[in-house]
PDB file of C-alpha atoms in Angstrom:
ATOM      1  CA  UNK A 109    -160.684 -26.733  -1.828  1.00 89.00           C
ATOM      2  CA  UNK A 110    -163.352 -25.099   0.320  1.00 90.00           C
ATOM      3  CA  UNK A 111    -166.357 -27.408   0.725  1.00 91.00           C
ATOM      4  CA  UNK A 112    -168.630 -24.389   1.094  1.00 88.00           C
ATOM      5  CA  UNK A 113    -167.646 -22.070  -1.771  1.00 89.00           C
ATOM      6  CA  UNK A 114    -165.178 -24.075  -3.901  1.00 90.00           C
ATOM      7  CA  UNK A 115    -162.181 -21.725  -3.562  1.00 92.00           C
ATOM      8  CA  UNK A 116    -158.872 -23.541  -4.136  1.00 92.00           C
ATOM      9  CA  UNK A 117    -155.968 -22.423  -1.929  1.00 90.00           C
ATOM     10  CA  UNK A 118    -152.345 -23.489  -1.745  1.00 88.00           C
ATOM     11  CA  UNK A 119    -151.196 -24.680   1.665  1.00 82.00           C
ATOM     12  CA  UNK A 120    -148.867 -21.883   2.755  1.00 76.00           C
ATOM     13  CA  UNK A 121    -145.577 -23.176   4.124  1.00 75.00           C
ATOM     14  CA  UNK A 122    -143.882 -19.808   4.646  1.00 72.00           C
ATOM     15  CA  UNK A 123    -144.706 -16.735   6.703  1.00 73.00           C
ATOM     16  CA  UNK A 124    -146.034 -13.578   5.071  1.00 71.00           C
ATOM     17  CA  UNK A 125    -142.761 -11.795   5.877  1.00 74.00           C
ATOM     18  CA  UNK A 126    -140.736 -14.529   4.159  1.00 70.00           C
ATOM     19  CA  UNK A 127    -142.944 -14.350   1.077  1.00 69.00           C
ATOM     20  CA  UNK A 128    -142.728 -10.546   0.909  1.00 69.00           C
ATOM     21  CA  UNK A 129    -138.939 -10.709   1.126  1.00 65.00           C
ATOM     22  CA  UNK A 130    -138.827 -13.250  -1.693  1.00 69.00           C
ATOM     23  CA  UNK A 131    -141.128 -11.178  -3.907  1.00 65.00           C
ATOM     24  CA  UNK A 132    -139.124  -8.053  -3.198  1.00 60.00           C
ATOM     25  CA  UNK A 133    -136.014  -9.795  -4.517  1.00 60.00           C
ATOM     26  CA  UNK A 134    -137.619 -11.245  -7.648  1.00 67.00           C
ATOM     27  CA  UNK A 135    -135.717 -10.575 -10.884  1.00 63.00           C
ATOM     28  CA  UNK A 136    -137.290  -9.784 -14.245  1.00 61.00           C
ATOM     29  CA  UNK A 137    -134.587  -8.312 -16.459  1.00 57.00           C
ATOM     30  CA  UNK A 138    -131.594 -10.656 -16.343  1.00 57.00           C
ATOM     31  CA  UNK A 139    -132.891 -13.632 -18.312  1.00 56.00           C
ATOM     32  CA  UNK A 140    -133.691 -14.104 -21.985  1.00 55.00           C
ATOM     33  CA  UNK A 141    -137.085 -15.596 -21.135  1.00 51.00           C
ATOM     34  CA  UNK A 142    -137.824 -12.479 -19.090  1.00 54.00           C
ATOM     35  CA  UNK A 143    -137.136 -10.242 -22.089  1.00 60.00           C
ATOM     36  CA  UNK A 144    -139.402 -12.353 -24.290  1.00 59.00           C
ATOM     37  CA  UNK A 145    -142.078 -12.229 -21.613  1.00 61.00           C
ATOM     38  CA  UNK A 146    -142.002  -8.418 -21.523  1.00 65.00           C
ATOM     39  CA  UNK A 147    -142.434  -8.203 -25.309  1.00 67.00           C
ATOM     40  CA  UNK A 148    -145.337 -10.646 -25.208  1.00 70.00           C
ATOM     41  CA  UNK A 149    -146.980  -8.697 -22.388  1.00 76.00           C
ATOM     42  CA  UNK A 150    -147.125  -5.611 -24.587  1.00 74.00           C
ATOM     43  CA  UNK A 151    -149.153  -7.512 -27.200  1.00 81.00           C
ATOM     44  CA  UNK A 152    -151.557  -8.910 -24.617  1.00 86.00           C
ATOM     45  CA  UNK A 153    -151.993  -5.587 -22.811  1.00 90.00           C
ATOM     46  CA  UNK A 154    -153.097  -3.968 -26.075  1.00 90.00           C
ATOM     47  CA  UNK A 155    -155.804  -6.634 -26.328  1.00 90.00           C
ATOM     48  CA  UNK A 156    -156.926  -5.921 -22.759  1.00 93.00           C
ATOM     49  CA  UNK A 157    -157.008  -2.175 -23.370  1.00 95.00           C
ATOM     50  CA  UNK A 158    -159.266  -2.826 -26.358  1.00 93.00           C
ATOM     51  CA  UNK A 159    -161.637  -4.740 -24.069  1.00 92.00           C
ATOM     52  CA  UNK A 160    -161.506  -1.980 -21.444  1.00 95.00           C
ATOM     53  CA  UNK A 161    -162.463   0.645 -24.027  1.00 95.00           C
ATOM     54  CA  UNK A 162    -165.739  -1.218 -24.622  1.00 93.00           C
ATOM     55  CA  UNK A 163    -166.705  -0.366 -21.025  1.00 92.00           C
ATOM     56  CA  UNK A 164    -164.698   2.681 -19.942  1.00 92.00           C
ATOM     57  CA  UNK A 165    -163.721   6.034 -21.384  1.00 92.00           C
ATOM     58  CA  UNK A 166    -159.985   5.853 -20.785  1.00 96.00           C
ATOM     59  CA  UNK A 167    -159.265   9.476 -21.691  1.00 95.00           C
ATOM     60  CA  UNK A 168    -157.514  11.199 -18.763  1.00 95.00           C
ATOM     61  CA  UNK A 169    -158.656   8.466 -16.365  1.00 97.00           C
ATOM     62  CA  UNK A 170    -156.893   8.234 -13.011  1.00 98.00           C
ATOM     63  CA  UNK A 171    -155.602   4.675 -13.216  1.00 98.00           C
ATOM     64  CA  UNK A 172    -153.705   2.490 -10.735  1.00 98.00           C
ATOM     65  CA  UNK A 173    -151.971  -0.643 -12.001  1.00 98.00           C
ATOM     66  CA  UNK A 174    -151.493  -3.112  -9.142  1.00 98.00           C
ATOM     67  CA  UNK A 175    -148.504  -5.357  -9.776  1.00 94.00           C
ATOM     68  CA  UNK A 176    -147.164  -2.941 -12.382  1.00 92.00           C
ATOM     69  CA  UNK A 177    -143.978  -4.986 -12.919  1.00 88.00           C
ATOM     70  CA  UNK A 178    -141.636  -3.002 -15.182  1.00 86.00           C
ATOM     71  CA  UNK A 179    -144.381  -0.662 -16.395  1.00 90.00           C
ATOM     72  CA  UNK A 180    -145.243  -2.255 -19.747  1.00 89.00           C
ATOM     73  CA  UNK A 181    -149.012  -1.856 -19.270  1.00 93.00           C
ATOM     74  CA  UNK A 182    -148.679   1.730 -18.046  1.00 93.00           C
ATOM     75  CA  UNK A 183    -146.593   2.469 -21.116  1.00 90.00           C
ATOM     76  CA  UNK A 184    -149.360   1.136 -23.367  1.00 92.00           C
ATOM     77  CA  UNK A 185    -151.837   3.387 -21.528  1.00 95.00           C
ATOM     78  CA  UNK A 186    -149.896   6.607 -22.115  1.00 94.00           C
ATOM     79  CA  UNK A 187    -151.742   7.423 -25.321  1.00 93.00           C
ATOM     80  CA  UNK A 188    -155.000   7.556 -23.329  1.00 96.00           C
ATOM     81  CA  UNK A 189    -154.099   9.247 -20.048  1.00 95.00           C
ATOM     82  CA  UNK A 190    -151.276  10.951 -18.178  1.00 94.00           C
ATOM     83  CA  UNK A 191    -152.851  10.231 -14.772  1.00 96.00           C
ATOM     84  CA  UNK A 192    -151.152   6.870 -14.352  1.00 97.00           C
ATOM     85  CA  UNK A 193    -149.538   5.234 -11.349  1.00 96.00           C
ATOM     86  CA  UNK A 194    -148.677   1.771 -10.113  1.00 97.00           C
ATOM     87  CA  UNK A 195    -147.464  -0.318  -7.221  1.00 97.00           C
ATOM     88  CA  UNK A 196    -145.004  -3.202  -7.526  1.00 94.00           C
ATOM     89  CA  UNK A 197    -143.387  -5.310  -4.758  1.00 92.00           C
ATOM     90  CA  UNK A 198    -140.277  -6.304  -6.742  1.00 88.00           C
ATOM     91  CA  UNK A 199    -137.558  -3.720  -6.131  1.00 88.00           C
ATOM     92  CA  UNK A 200    -135.891  -4.409  -9.474  1.00 86.00           C
ATOM     93  CA  UNK A 201    -139.134  -4.176 -11.457  1.00 86.00           C
ATOM     94  CA  UNK A 202    -140.320  -0.981  -9.728  1.00 89.00           C
ATOM     95  CA  UNK A 203    -136.947   0.657 -10.373  1.00 88.00           C
ATOM     96  CA  UNK A 204    -137.057  -0.410 -14.024  1.00 85.00           C
ATOM     97  CA  UNK A 205    -140.524   1.127 -14.454  1.00 87.00           C
ATOM     98  CA  UNK A 206    -139.018   4.442 -13.371  1.00 88.00           C
ATOM     99  CA  UNK A 207    -135.715   4.274 -15.232  1.00 85.00           C
ATOM    100  CA  UNK A 208    -136.991   2.719 -18.472  1.00 79.00           C
ATOM    101  CA  UNK A 209    -140.336   4.492 -18.822  1.00 81.00           C
ATOM    102  CA  UNK A 210    -140.378   7.248 -16.147  1.00 88.00           C
ATOM    103  CA  UNK A 211    -143.530   5.819 -14.545  1.00 89.00           C
ATOM    104  CA  UNK A 212    -144.783   6.670 -11.065  1.00 92.00           C
ATOM    105  CA  UNK A 213    -144.551   3.176  -9.547  1.00 95.00           C
ATOM    106  CA  UNK A 214    -144.277   2.677  -5.786  1.00 95.00           C
ATOM    107  CA  UNK A 215    -142.183  -0.236  -4.570  1.00 94.00           C
ATOM    108  CA  UNK A 216    -144.820  -1.548  -2.157  1.00 94.00           C
ATOM    109  CA  UNK A 217    -147.476  -4.147  -1.516  1.00 94.00           C
ATOM    110  CA  UNK A 218    -151.138  -3.098  -1.431  1.00 96.00           C
ATOM    111  CA  UNK A 219    -151.386  -2.838   2.354  1.00 94.00           C
ATOM    112  CA  UNK A 220    -148.311  -0.581   2.581  1.00 94.00           C
ATOM    113  CA  UNK A 221    -148.858   1.626  -0.488  1.00 96.00           C
ATOM    114  CA  UNK A 222    -149.555   5.353  -0.120  1.00 96.00           C
ATOM    115  CA  UNK A 223    -152.851   5.748  -1.979  1.00 96.00           C
ATOM    116  CA  UNK A 224    -155.627   8.325  -1.634  1.00 96.00           C
ATOM    117  CA  UNK A 225    -159.162   7.173  -0.863  1.00 97.00           C
ATOM    118  CA  UNK A 226    -161.796   7.581  -3.609  1.00 97.00           C
ATOM    119  CA  UNK A 227    -159.169   8.808  -6.071  1.00 97.00           C
ATOM    120  CA  UNK A 228    -158.986   6.311  -8.929  1.00 98.00           C
ATOM    121  CA  UNK A 229    -161.393   5.852 -11.822  1.00 98.00           C
ATOM    122  CA  UNK A 230    -159.827   2.510 -12.744  1.00 98.00           C
ATOM    123  CA  UNK A 231    -157.717  -0.099 -10.975  1.00 98.00           C
ATOM    124  CA  UNK A 232    -156.139  -2.946 -12.941  1.00 98.00           C
ATOM    125  CA  UNK A 233    -154.770  -6.251 -11.614  1.00 97.00           C
ATOM    126  CA  UNK A 234    -153.350  -8.283 -14.472  1.00 95.00           C
ATOM    127  CA  UNK A 235    -152.448 -11.806 -13.294  1.00 93.00           C
ATOM    128  CA  UNK A 236    -151.864 -10.541  -9.758  1.00 95.00           C
ATOM    129  CA  UNK A 237    -154.695 -11.704  -7.504  1.00 97.00           C
ATOM    130  CA  UNK A 238    -153.488 -15.328  -7.487  1.00 95.00           C
ATOM    131  CA  UNK A 239    -150.173 -14.111  -5.992  1.00 92.00           C
ATOM    132  CA  UNK A 240    -151.713 -12.250  -3.037  1.00 92.00           C
ATOM    133  CA  UNK A 241    -151.273 -13.615   0.480  1.00 90.00           C
ATOM    134  CA  UNK A 242    -154.668 -12.224   1.561  1.00 93.00           C
ATOM    135  CA  UNK A 243    -156.699 -11.218  -1.526  1.00 96.00           C
ATOM    136  CA  UNK A 244    -159.875 -10.557   0.476  1.00 96.00           C
ATOM    137  CA  UNK A 245    -158.089  -7.959   2.617  1.00 96.00           C
ATOM    138  CA  UNK A 246    -156.373  -6.401  -0.402  1.00 97.00           C
ATOM    139  CA  UNK A 247    -159.651  -6.097  -2.330  1.00 98.00           C
ATOM    140  CA  UNK A 248    -161.167  -4.358   0.684  1.00 98.00           C
ATOM    141  CA  UNK A 249    -158.320  -1.819   0.621  1.00 98.00           C
ATOM    142  CA  UNK A 250    -158.609  -1.238  -3.118  1.00 98.00           C
ATOM    143  CA  UNK A 251    -162.382  -0.769  -2.914  1.00 98.00           C
ATOM    144  CA  UNK A 252    -161.780   2.314  -0.761  1.00 98.00           C
ATOM    145  CA  UNK A 253    -159.338   3.777  -3.283  1.00 98.00           C
ATOM    146  CA  UNK A 254    -161.870   3.783  -6.140  1.00 98.00           C
ATOM    147  CA  UNK A 255    -164.194   6.689  -6.775  1.00 97.00           C
ATOM    148  CA  UNK A 256    -167.904   5.825  -6.509  1.00 95.00           C
ATOM    149  CA  UNK A 257    -168.683   4.087  -9.782  1.00 94.00           C
ATOM    150  CA  UNK A 258    -165.015   3.286 -10.384  1.00 96.00           C
ATOM    151  CA  UNK A 259    -163.975   0.077 -12.094  1.00 97.00           C
ATOM    152  CA  UNK A 260    -161.577  -2.718 -11.227  1.00 98.00           C
ATOM    153  CA  UNK A 261    -160.326  -5.069 -13.952  1.00 98.00           C
ATOM    154  CA  UNK A 262    -158.847  -8.419 -12.947  1.00 97.00           C
ATOM    155  CA  UNK A 263    -157.331 -11.266 -14.945  1.00 95.00           C
ATOM    156  CA  UNK A 264    -156.416 -14.644 -13.501  1.00 95.00           C
ATOM    157  CA  UNK A 265    -156.389 -18.257 -14.595  1.00 94.00           C
ATOM    158  CA  UNK A 266    -159.650 -20.220 -14.200  1.00 94.00           C
ATOM    159  CA  UNK A 267    -159.158 -23.346 -12.094  1.00 94.00           C
ATOM    160  CA  UNK A 268    -162.588 -24.635 -13.144  1.00 92.00           C
ATOM    161  CA  UNK A 269    -162.021 -24.648 -16.909  1.00 91.00           C
ATOM    162  CA  UNK A 270    -161.592 -27.759 -19.057  1.00 91.00           C
ATOM    163  CA  UNK A 271    -157.800 -27.433 -19.343  1.00 90.00           C
ATOM    164  CA  UNK A 272    -157.336 -27.355 -15.556  1.00 91.00           C
ATOM    165  CA  UNK A 273    -159.603 -30.380 -15.155  1.00 91.00           C
ATOM    166  CA  UNK A 274    -157.799 -32.263 -17.928  1.00 94.00           C
ATOM    167  CA  UNK A 275    -154.330 -31.584 -16.473  1.00 93.00           C
ATOM    168  CA  UNK A 276    -155.268 -32.297 -12.854  1.00 92.00           C
ATOM    169  CA  UNK A 277    -152.232 -32.042 -10.564  1.00 89.00           C
ATOM    170  CA  UNK A 278    -150.053 -31.236 -13.609  1.00 92.00           C
ATOM    171  CA  UNK A 279    -151.982 -28.014 -14.323  1.00 90.00           C
ATOM    172  CA  UNK A 280    -149.163 -25.487 -14.972  1.00 89.00           C
ATOM    173  CA  UNK A 281    -150.808 -22.724 -12.911  1.00 89.00           C
ATOM    174  CA  UNK A 282    -150.341 -24.878  -9.787  1.00 89.00           C
ATOM    175  CA  UNK A 283    -146.977 -23.229  -9.156  1.00 84.00           C
ATOM    176  CA  UNK A 284    -145.356 -22.212  -5.893  1.00 81.00           C
ATOM    177  CA  UNK A 285    -146.042 -18.470  -6.244  1.00 84.00           C
ATOM    178  CA  UNK A 286    -149.781 -18.899  -6.945  1.00 89.00           C
ATOM    179  CA  UNK A 287    -151.511 -18.985  -3.555  1.00 90.00           C
ATOM    180  CA  UNK A 288    -155.142 -18.799  -4.739  1.00 94.00           C
ATOM    181  CA  UNK A 289    -156.846 -20.456  -7.701  1.00 95.00           C
ATOM    182  CA  UNK A 290    -160.149 -18.832  -8.617  1.00 96.00           C
ATOM    183  CA  UNK A 291    -163.105 -19.771 -10.766  1.00 95.00           C
ATOM    184  CA  UNK A 292    -165.579 -17.204 -12.090  1.00 94.00           C
ATOM    185  CA  UNK A 293    -167.855 -18.131  -9.185  1.00 95.00           C
ATOM    186  CA  UNK A 294    -165.331 -17.883  -6.367  1.00 97.00           C
ATOM    187  CA  UNK A 295    -163.789 -14.644  -7.634  1.00 97.00           C
ATOM    188  CA  UNK A 296    -167.244 -13.097  -8.023  1.00 97.00           C
ATOM    189  CA  UNK A 297    -168.198 -14.153  -4.495  1.00 96.00           C
ATOM    190  CA  UNK A 298    -165.064 -12.594  -3.004  1.00 97.00           C
ATOM    191  CA  UNK A 299    -165.517  -9.346  -4.940  1.00 97.00           C
ATOM    192  CA  UNK A 300    -169.151  -9.024  -3.932  1.00 97.00           C
ATOM    193  CA  UNK A 301    -168.331  -9.623  -0.262  1.00 96.00           C
ATOM    194  CA  UNK A 302    -166.005  -6.613  -0.416  1.00 96.00           C
ATOM    195  CA  UNK A 303    -168.636  -4.323  -1.929  1.00 96.00           C
ATOM    196  CA  UNK A 304    -167.988  -4.675  -5.644  1.00 97.00           C
ATOM    197  CA  UNK A 305    -170.676  -5.405  -8.221  1.00 97.00           C
ATOM    198  CA  UNK A 306    -169.567  -7.835 -10.925  1.00 96.00           C
ATOM    199  CA  UNK A 307    -170.782  -6.514 -14.268  1.00 94.00           C
ATOM    200  CA  UNK A 308    -168.926  -8.691 -16.765  1.00 92.00           C
ATOM    201  CA  UNK A 309    -166.996 -11.961 -16.917  1.00 92.00           C
ATOM    202  CA  UNK A 310    -165.038 -12.797 -20.047  1.00 89.00           C
ATOM    203  CA  UNK A 311    -162.651 -15.590 -20.971  1.00 86.00           C
ATOM    204  CA  UNK A 312    -159.382 -14.177 -22.278  1.00 79.00           C
ATOM    205  CA  UNK A 313    -156.999 -16.562 -24.007  1.00 76.00           C
ATOM    206  CA  UNK A 314    -153.311 -15.911 -23.428  1.00 72.00           C
ATOM    207  CA  UNK A 315    -149.993 -17.672 -23.703  1.00 66.00           C
ATOM    208  CA  UNK A 316    -146.763 -17.367 -21.781  1.00 60.00           C
TER     209      UNK A 316
END
């Protein structure tokens, strides 16, 4: 935990290349729990879209979903816009997004993705930022891809909430693939350092 800002970081025991190789090989479709997870994601994404509509006009918006997985969120967005794309590091998940839903999803990490500058109205990162090896660098890249006035939506667990404090070292979000653990304060600080203006923070209850 940073004494200055309070950001909680996992001690990284593997190189970035090792982590990228592992993520690229992650599987999502060959387990029963994975299938249940995909169904549940659809329900939760509809809730998030409802929250987005309170702030943004989603009609025909150019939207990038970072960490698009198998394309469930992009599929939920199809009734609002046809200008949808995503990036996803898992080879299996990116392929599934194309074959199952015919989505435009690049198999890439943020730093390697082919994205136009000042192109997107909206960028979404649903439970992704805690998985990034260098979230500050990735946010800097994404900032340049948004149009002036564009919006980025981020969900992540809150390491400062009562449940995390109650569970201590047994907090379930302290898992090997979560490298960063944000609070509202530390996420806001990082966003603002990369040029973003935080306009709303909202607790969103979910299960998995």
